[in-house]
Coordinates of C-alpha atoms in Angstrom, one line a residue:
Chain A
X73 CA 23.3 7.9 -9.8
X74 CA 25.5 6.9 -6.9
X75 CA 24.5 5.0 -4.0
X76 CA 25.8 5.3 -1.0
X77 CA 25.3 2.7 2.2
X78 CA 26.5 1.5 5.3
X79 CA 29.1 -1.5 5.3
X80 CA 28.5 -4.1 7.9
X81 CA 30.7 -6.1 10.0
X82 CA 29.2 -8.8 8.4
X83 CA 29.6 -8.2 5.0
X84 CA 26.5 -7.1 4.1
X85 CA 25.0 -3.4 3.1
X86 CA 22.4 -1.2 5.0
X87 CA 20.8 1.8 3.5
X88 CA 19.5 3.0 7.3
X89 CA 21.1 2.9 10.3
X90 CA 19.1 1.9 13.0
X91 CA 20.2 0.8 16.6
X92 CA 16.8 -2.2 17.7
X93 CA 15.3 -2.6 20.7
X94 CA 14.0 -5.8 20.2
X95 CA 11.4 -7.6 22.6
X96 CA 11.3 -11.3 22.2
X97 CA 7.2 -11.4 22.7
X98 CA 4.4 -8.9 23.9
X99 CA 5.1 -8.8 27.5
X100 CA 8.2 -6.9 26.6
X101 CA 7.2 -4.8 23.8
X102 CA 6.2 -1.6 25.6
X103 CA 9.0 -1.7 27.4
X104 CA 11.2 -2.4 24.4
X105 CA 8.8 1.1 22.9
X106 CA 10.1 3.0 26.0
X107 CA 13.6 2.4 25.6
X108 CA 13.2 3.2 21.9
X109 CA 11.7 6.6 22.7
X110 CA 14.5 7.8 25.1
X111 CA 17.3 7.3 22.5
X112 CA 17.5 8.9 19.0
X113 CA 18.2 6.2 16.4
X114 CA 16.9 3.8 18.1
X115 CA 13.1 2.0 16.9
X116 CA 11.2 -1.0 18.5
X117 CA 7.9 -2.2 17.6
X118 CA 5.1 -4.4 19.5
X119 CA 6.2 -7.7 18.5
X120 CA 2.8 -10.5 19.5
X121 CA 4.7 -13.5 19.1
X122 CA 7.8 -15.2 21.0
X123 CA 5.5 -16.9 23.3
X124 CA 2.5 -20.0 24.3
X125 CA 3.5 -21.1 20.4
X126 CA 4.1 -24.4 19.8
X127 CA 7.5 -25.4 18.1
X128 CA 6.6 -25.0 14.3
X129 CA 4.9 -21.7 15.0
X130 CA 7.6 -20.5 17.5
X131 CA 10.2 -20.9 14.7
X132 CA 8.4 -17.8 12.7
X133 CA 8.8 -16.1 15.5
X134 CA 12.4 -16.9 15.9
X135 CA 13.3 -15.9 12.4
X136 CA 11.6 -12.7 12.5
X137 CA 13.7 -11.5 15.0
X138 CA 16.3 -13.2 14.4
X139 CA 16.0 -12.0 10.9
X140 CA 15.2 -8.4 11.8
X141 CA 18.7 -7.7 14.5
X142 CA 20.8 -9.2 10.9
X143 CA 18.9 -7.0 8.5
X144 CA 21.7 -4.7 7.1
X145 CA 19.6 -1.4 8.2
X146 CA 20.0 -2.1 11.8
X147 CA 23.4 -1.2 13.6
X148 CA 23.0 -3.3 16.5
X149 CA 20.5 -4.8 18.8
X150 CA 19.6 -4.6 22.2
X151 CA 17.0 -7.5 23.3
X152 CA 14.4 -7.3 25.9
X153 CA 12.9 -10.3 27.0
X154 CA 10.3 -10.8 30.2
X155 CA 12.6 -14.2 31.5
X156 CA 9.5 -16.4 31.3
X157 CA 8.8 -16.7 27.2
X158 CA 9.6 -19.5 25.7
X159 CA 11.7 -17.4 23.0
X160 CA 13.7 -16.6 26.0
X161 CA 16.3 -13.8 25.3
X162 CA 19.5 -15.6 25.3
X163 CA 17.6 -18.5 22.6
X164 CA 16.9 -15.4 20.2
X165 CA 20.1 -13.9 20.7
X166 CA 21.8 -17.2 19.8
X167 CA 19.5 -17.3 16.8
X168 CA 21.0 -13.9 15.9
X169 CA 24.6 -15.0 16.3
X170 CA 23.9 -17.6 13.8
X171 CA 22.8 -14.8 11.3
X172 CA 25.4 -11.9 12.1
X173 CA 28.0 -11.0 13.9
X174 CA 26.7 -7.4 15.0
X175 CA 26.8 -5.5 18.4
X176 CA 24.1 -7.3 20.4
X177 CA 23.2 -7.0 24.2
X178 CA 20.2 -8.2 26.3
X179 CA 18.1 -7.7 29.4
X180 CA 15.3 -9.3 30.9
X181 CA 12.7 -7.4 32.9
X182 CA 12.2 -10.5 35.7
X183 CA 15.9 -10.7 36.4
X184 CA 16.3 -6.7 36.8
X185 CA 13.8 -6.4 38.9
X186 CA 10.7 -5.0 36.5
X187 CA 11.0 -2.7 34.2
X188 CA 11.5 0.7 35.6
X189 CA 15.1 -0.6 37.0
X190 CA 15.4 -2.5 33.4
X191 CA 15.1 0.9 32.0
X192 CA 17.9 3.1 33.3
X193 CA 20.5 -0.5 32.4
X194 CA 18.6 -0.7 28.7
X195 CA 18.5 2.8 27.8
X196 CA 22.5 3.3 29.0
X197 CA 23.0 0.6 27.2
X198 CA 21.2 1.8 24.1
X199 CA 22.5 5.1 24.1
X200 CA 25.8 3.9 24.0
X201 CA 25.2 1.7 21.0
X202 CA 23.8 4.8 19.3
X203 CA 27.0 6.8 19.5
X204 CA 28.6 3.8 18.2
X205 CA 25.9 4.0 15.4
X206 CA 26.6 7.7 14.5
X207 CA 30.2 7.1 14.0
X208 CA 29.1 5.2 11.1
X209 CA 30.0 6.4 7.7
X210 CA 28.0 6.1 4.6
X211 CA 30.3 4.7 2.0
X212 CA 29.5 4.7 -1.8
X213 CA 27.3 1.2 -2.4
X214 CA 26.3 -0.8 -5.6
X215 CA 22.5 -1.3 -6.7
X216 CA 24.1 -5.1 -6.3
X217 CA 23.9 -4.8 -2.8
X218 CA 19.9 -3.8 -2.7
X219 CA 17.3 -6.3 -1.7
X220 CA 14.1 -5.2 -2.6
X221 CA 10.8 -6.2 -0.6
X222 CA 7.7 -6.1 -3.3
X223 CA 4.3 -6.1 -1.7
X224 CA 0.8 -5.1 -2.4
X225 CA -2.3 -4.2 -0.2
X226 CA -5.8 -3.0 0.0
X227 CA -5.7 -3.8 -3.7
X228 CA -8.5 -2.4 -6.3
X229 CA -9.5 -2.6 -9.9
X230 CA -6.0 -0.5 -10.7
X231 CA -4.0 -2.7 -8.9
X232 CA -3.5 -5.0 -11.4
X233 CA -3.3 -2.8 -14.4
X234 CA -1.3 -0.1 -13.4
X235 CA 0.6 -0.4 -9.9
X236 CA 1.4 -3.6 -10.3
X237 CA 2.9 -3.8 -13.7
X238 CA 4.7 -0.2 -13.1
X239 CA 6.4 -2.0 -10.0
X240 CA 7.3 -5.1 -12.3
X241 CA 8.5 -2.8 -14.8
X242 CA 10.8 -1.3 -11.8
X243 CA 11.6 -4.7 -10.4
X244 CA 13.0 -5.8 -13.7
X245 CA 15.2 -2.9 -14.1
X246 CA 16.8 -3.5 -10.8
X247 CA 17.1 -7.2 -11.8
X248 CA 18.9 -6.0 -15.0
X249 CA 21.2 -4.0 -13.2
X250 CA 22.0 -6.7 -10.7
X251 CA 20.2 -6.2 -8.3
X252 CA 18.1 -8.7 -5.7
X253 CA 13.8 -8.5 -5.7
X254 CA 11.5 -10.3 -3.5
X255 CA 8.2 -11.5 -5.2
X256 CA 5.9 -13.0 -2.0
X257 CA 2.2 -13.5 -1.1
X258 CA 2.0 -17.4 -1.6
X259 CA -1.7 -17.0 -1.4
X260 CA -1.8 -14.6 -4.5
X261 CA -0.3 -17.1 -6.6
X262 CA -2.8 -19.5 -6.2
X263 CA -4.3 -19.8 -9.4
X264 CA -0.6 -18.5 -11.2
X265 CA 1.7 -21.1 -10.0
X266 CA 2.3 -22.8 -13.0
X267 CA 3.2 -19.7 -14.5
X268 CA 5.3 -18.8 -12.1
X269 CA 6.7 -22.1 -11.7
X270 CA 7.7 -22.2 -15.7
X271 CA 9.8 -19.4 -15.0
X272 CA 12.2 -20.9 -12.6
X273 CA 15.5 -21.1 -12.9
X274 CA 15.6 -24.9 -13.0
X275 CA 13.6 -28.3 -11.8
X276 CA 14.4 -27.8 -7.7
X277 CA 13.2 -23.8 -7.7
X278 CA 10.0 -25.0 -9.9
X279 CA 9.1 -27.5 -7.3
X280 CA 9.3 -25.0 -4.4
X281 CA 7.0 -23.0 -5.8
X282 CA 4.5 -25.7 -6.8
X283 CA 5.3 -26.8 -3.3
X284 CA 5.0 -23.6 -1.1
X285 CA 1.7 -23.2 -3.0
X286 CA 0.6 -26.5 -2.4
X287 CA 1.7 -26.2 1.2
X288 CA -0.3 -22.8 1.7
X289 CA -3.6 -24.2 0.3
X290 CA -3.2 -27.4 2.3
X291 CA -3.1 -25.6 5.4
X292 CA -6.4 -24.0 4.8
X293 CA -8.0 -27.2 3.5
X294 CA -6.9 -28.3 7.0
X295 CA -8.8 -25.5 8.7
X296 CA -11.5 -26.5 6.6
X297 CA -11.2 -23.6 4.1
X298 CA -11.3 -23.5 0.3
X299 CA -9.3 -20.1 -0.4
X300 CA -10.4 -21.5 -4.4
X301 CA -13.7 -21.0 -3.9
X302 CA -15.3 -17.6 -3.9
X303 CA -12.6 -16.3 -5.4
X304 CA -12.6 -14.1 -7.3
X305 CA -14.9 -12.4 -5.1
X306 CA -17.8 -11.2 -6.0
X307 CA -16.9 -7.4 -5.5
X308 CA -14.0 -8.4 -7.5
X309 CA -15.7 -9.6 -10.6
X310 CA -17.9 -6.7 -10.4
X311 CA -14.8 -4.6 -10.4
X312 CA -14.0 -6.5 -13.7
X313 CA -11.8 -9.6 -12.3
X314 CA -13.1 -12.8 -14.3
X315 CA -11.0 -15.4 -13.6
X316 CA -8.4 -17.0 -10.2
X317 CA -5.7 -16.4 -13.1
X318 CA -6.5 -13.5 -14.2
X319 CA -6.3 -12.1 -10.5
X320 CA -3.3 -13.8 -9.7
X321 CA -1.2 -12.4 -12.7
X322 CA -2.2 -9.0 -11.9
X323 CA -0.6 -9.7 -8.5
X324 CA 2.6 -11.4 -9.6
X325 CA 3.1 -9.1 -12.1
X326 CA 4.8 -6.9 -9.8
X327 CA 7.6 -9.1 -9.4
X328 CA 8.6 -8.3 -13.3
X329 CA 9.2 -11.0 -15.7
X330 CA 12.2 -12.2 -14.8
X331 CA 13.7 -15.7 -14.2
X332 CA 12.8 -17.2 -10.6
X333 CA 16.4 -18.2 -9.1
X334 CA 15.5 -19.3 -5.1
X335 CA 12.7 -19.6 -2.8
X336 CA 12.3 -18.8 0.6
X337 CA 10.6 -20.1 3.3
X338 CA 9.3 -17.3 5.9
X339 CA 11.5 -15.3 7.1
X340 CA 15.0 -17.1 6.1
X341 CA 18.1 -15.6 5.5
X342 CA 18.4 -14.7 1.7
X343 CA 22.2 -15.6 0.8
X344 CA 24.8 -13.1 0.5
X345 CA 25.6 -14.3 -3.0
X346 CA 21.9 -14.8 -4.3
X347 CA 20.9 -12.2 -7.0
X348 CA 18.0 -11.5 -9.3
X349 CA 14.4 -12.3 -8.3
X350 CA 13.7 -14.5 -5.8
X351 CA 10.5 -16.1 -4.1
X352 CA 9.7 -15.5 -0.3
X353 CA 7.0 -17.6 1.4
X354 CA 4.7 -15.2 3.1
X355 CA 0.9 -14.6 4.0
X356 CA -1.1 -11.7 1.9
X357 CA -1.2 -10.1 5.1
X358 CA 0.5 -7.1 4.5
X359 CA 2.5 -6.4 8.3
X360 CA 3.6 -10.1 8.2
X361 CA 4.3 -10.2 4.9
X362 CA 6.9 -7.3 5.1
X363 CA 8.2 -8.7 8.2
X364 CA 9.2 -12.0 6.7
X365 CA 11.1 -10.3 3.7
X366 CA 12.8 -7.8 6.3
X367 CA 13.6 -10.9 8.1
X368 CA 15.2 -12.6 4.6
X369 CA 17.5 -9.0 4.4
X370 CA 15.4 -6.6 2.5
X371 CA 16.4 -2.9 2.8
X372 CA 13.5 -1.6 0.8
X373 CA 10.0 -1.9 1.0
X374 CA 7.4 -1.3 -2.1
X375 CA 4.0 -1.3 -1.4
X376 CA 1.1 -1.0 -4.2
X377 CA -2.2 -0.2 -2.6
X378 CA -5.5 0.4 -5.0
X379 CA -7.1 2.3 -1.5
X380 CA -4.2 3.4 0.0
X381 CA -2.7 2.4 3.3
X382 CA -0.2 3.9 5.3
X383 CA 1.4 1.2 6.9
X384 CA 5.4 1.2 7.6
X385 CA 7.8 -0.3 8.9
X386 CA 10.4 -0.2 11.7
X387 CA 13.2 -1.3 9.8
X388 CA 12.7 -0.2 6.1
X389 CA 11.6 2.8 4.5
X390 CA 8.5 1.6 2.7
X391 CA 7.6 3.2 -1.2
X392 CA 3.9 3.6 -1.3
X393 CA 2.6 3.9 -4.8
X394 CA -1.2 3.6 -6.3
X395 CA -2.8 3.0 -9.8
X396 CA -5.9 5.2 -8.6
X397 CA -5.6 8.7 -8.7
X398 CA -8.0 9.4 -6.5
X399 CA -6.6 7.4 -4.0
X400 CA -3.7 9.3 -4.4
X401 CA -5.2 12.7 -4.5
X402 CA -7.3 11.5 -1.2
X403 CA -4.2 10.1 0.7
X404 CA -1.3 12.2 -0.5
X405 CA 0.0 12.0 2.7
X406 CA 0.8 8.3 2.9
X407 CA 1.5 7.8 -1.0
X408 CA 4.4 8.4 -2.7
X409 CA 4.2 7.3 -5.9
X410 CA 1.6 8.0 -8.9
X411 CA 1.0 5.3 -11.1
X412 CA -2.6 6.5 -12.4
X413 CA -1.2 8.0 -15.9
X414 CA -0.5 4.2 -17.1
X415 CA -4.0 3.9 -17.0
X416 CA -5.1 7.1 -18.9
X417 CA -2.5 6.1 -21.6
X418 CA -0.8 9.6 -20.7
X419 CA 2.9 7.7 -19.8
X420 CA 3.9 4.5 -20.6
X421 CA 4.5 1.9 -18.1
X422 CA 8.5 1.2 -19.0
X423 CA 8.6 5.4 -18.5
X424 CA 6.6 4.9 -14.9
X425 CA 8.8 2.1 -14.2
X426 CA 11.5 3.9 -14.8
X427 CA 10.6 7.0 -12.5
X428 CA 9.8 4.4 -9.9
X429 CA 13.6 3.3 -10.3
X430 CA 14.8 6.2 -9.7
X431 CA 12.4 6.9 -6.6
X432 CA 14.2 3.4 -5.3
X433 CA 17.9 4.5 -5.4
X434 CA 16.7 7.9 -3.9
X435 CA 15.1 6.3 -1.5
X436 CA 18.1 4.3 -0.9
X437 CA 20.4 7.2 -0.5
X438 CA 18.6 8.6 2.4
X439 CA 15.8 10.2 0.5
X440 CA 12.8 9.7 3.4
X441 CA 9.2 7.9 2.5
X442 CA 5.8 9.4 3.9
X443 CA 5.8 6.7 6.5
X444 CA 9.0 6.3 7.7
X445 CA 8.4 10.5 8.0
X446 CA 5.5 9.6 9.9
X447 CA 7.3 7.1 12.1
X448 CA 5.2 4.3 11.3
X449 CA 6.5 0.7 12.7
X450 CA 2.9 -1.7 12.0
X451 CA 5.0 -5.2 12.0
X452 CA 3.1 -8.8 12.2
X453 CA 3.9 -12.3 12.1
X454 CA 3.3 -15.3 10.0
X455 CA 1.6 -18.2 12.3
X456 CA 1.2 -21.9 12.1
X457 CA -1.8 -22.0 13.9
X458 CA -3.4 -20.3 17.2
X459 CA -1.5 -19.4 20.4
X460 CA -1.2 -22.6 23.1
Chain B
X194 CA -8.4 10.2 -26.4
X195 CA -6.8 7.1 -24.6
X196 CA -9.9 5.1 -23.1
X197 CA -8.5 1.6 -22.6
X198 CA -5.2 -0.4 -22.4
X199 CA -3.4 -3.3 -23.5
X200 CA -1.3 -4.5 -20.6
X201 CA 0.9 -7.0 -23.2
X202 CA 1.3 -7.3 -27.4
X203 CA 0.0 -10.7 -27.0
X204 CA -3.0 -10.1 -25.7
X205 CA -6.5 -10.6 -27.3
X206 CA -8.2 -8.4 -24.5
X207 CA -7.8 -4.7 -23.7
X208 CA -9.6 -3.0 -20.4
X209 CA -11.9 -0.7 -21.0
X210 CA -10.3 2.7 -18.5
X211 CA -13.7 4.4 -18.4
X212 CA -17.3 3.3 -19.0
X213 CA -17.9 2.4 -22.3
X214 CA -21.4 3.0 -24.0
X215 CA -22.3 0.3 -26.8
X216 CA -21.4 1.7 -30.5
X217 CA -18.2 3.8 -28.5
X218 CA -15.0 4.0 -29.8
X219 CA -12.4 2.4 -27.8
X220 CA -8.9 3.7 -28.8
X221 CA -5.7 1.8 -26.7
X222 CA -2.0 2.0 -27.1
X223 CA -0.5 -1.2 -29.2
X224 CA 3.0 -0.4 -28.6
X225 CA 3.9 3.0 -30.3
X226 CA 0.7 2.8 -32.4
X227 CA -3.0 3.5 -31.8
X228 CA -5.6 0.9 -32.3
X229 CA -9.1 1.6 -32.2
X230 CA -12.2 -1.0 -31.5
X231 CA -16.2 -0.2 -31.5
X232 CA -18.0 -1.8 -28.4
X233 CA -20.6 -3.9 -29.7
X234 CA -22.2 -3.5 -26.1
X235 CA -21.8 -1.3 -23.0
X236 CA -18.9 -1.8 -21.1
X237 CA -18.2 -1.2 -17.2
X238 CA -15.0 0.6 -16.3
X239 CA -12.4 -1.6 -15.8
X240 CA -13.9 -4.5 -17.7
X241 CA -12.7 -6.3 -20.7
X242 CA -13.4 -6.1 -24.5
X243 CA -12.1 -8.4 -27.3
X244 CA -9.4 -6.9 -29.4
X245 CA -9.4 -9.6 -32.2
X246 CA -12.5 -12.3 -32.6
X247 CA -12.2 -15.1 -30.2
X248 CA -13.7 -18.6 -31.2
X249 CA -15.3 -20.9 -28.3
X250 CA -13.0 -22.9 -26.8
X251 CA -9.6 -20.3 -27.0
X252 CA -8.0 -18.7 -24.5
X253 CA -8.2 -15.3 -23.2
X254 CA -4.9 -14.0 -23.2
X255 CA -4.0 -10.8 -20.5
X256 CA -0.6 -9.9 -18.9
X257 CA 0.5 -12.1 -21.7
X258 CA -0.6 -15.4 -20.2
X259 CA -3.4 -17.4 -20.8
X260 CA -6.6 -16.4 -18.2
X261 CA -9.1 -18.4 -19.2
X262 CA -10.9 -20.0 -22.2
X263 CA -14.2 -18.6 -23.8
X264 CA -16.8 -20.6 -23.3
X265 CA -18.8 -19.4 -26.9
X266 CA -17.7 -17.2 -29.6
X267 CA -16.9 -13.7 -29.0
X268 CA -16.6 -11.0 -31.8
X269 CA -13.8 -8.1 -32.2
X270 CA -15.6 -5.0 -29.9
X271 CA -17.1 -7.9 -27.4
X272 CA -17.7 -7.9 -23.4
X273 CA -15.6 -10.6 -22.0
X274 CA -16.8 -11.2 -18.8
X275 CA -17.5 -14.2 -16.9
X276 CA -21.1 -14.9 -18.9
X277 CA -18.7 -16.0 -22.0
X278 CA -15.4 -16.7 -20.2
X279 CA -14.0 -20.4 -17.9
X280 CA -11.6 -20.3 -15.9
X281 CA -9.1 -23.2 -16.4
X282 CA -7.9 -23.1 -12.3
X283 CA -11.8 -23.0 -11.6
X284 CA -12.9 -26.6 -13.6
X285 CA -11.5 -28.6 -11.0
X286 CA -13.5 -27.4 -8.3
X287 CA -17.0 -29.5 -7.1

């Protein structure tokens, strides 16, 4: 199957085209929402970070948006900042700069004068970048150029035996074929990481996992939390879960099996010559989670949920698929995949897989998701610890 | 009819994809061939049974890794569940 994409200034490929009103912290964001909603093509989200952060914490932030005007689905950016954060507008767009080259603007609402007058300069300003936008042509694409966000939420008993190994059937596929998959949820590996870690691609990779791991874990300890303990839960060893192991493999096995070649801290740039699977740094928290990889350049989101979930995204069309088929029977409206037969035997999880494949590069062609239908933008951020 | 599943070839445990009564057939998809295992006691959906006989003190082997170790002997058709299974990432812990 062809795919076909948009080439970007900066080299890299975008399967949306998306012009991004971007605040730099809350005090902008319905603002930033406004402007969005007077231009077609254009999206925002409510975006709680960018300010009373300290500097380790303020860096997520940073990267996040920095990471979200370079992702290869948006066009070009148009920031909105309030004039008093401490991600003030021009820092964030000189974070962009560092990322990509890409039409970028900026207002703030103190300096215009509040945001009504902010308004008529942002959305003139916006709907001129759309035009731009829709003189864009797709042009025909490789799978090489796909970055593919893996993720998995409001998880259940078929989780782990079905979605999750039909998505790592899929994500080795894409591997196969060249193309780039990010594994993340450093808390789900806890209990796996020396699995994981024997699969990397050599001794540096193997000790950032060991090391992000260790790192995530730490922090808790810190905040005087054992994530260890407890876990599995006891709903989840009713449900059939015996072991920490045994739960973390059924999470990381929708990565595929593939050999680990880079990790990620939150939200970083993945390289433009990285391929094959790679490890992102993120919380299970699903919004963050997918912000962080959208952040690192992924086009694509796939989402396994045991209970269903109809999170989105603002920047991504996000592939919703479930092991339950109830849940999918129940929530048909916010799931788009089926991965139930695995379980009953009735299809095999390479012919699933497969399916699911193909369900990616449609998707990548233009081929709309139930939530990105439904206009659904949740986003969150990875913290360091609580506001200042 | 298809009642459980065998995630990996290597693995010594399948789960059980319906509840399973004690004396049941399970029959599971090894590959291209059908294997079939009696449950020596009732099973709850979802939960594990023993493929093969498992001596104390080997692993448990799902999604072809190792999950665990059994903690006593566990016959072909057998519950494994955390009554006869450690955890390995679990010893550590006070």
């Amino acid at each position: 199957m062809k795919l076909y994409g948009y080439k970007r200034i900066d080299g890299r490929v975008g399967i949306r085209n998306h012009v991004l009103i971007l605040p730099t912290n809350i005090c902008s964001s319905d603002t930033a929402g406004m402007i969005a909603r007077q231009v077609n093509g254009a999206v925002s989200f409510h975006n709680q970070v960018g300010c009373s952060q300290v500097p380790s914490d303020m860096q997520y932030a940073l990267d996040m948006m920095a990471g979200f005007a370079a992702n290869p689905n948006v066009y070009g950016t148009i920031v909105i900042g309030l004039g008093c954060e401490t991600c003030q507008s021009g820092l964030v767009a000189a974070e962009i700069r560092k990322r990509t080259n890409k039409p970028l603007a900026g207002l703030d609402i103190q300096k215009e004068g509040g945001t009504v007058r902010l308004m008529e300069k942002a959305v003139r300003m916006a709907q001129q970048m759309a035009i731009e936008a829709s003189m864009q042509q797709k042009e025909e694409i490789s799978v090489t150029d796909i970055i593919l966000a893996t993720e998995c939420g409001g998880s259940d008993q078929t989780s782990g035996l079905a979605a999750n190994p039909v998505m790592g059937a899929m994500s080795d596929r894409l591997v196969n074929d060249g193309g780039t998959v990010i594994l993340s949820e450093t808390t789900e590996f806890i209990g796996a990481e020396s699995i994981l870690a024997s699969r990397a691609k050599n001794e540096q990779v193997k000790e950032r996992i060991l090391n992000i791991v260790a790192r995530y874990e730490d922090h808790f300890i810190r905040n005087g939390e054992n994530v260890r303990l407890g876990n599995p839960t006891p709903g989840n060893k009713h449900g059939g879960l015996t072991t920490l192991e045994e739960k973390s493999l059924g999470c990381i096995g929708k990565g595929g099996t593939t050999v680990i070649n880079e990790v990620y801290d939150y939200g970083k740039q993945i390289a433009a010559d990285v391929r094959g699977l790679v490890v992102m740094d993120t919380p299970g928290n699903d919004a963050s989670s997918i912000a962080g990889m959208l952040a690192g350049g992924a086009q694509v989101v796939v989402f396994s949920s045991g209970q269903g979930t109809p999170l989105g995204s603002p920047l991504a069309p996000v592939i919703k698929i479930t092991g339950n088929e109830h849940t999918y029977h129940m929530m048909e409206d916010n799931i788009d995949f089926d991965a139930s037969p695995a379980l009953t035997g009735k299809r095999s999880m390479a012919e699933l897989g497969d399916e699911l494949y193909a369900l990616v590069l449609e998707t990548c062609s233009g081929r709309q998701t139930k939530a990105e239908v439904l206009g659904f933008t949740e986003t969150a951020v990875m913290r360091a610890c609580n506001y200042v | 009819m298809m009642n459980a599943l065998l995630i990996d070839s290597k693995d010594n445990v399948a789960v059980v994809t319906c509840p399973v009564g004690q004396g049941e057939q399970i029959n599971f998809m090894d590959g291209s061939t059908m294997r079939q295992v009696e449950a020596l006691s009732a099973i709850p959906v979802y939960h594990k049974i023993a493929v093969c006989d498992i001596p104390g003190g080997c692993r448990i082997i799902k999604y072809g890794h190792v999950i665990g170790q059994a903690t006593r002997d566990i016959r072909l058709g057998g519950h494994v569940h955390c009554h006869n299974v450690m955890s390995f990432e679990e010893k550590g812990q006070e």
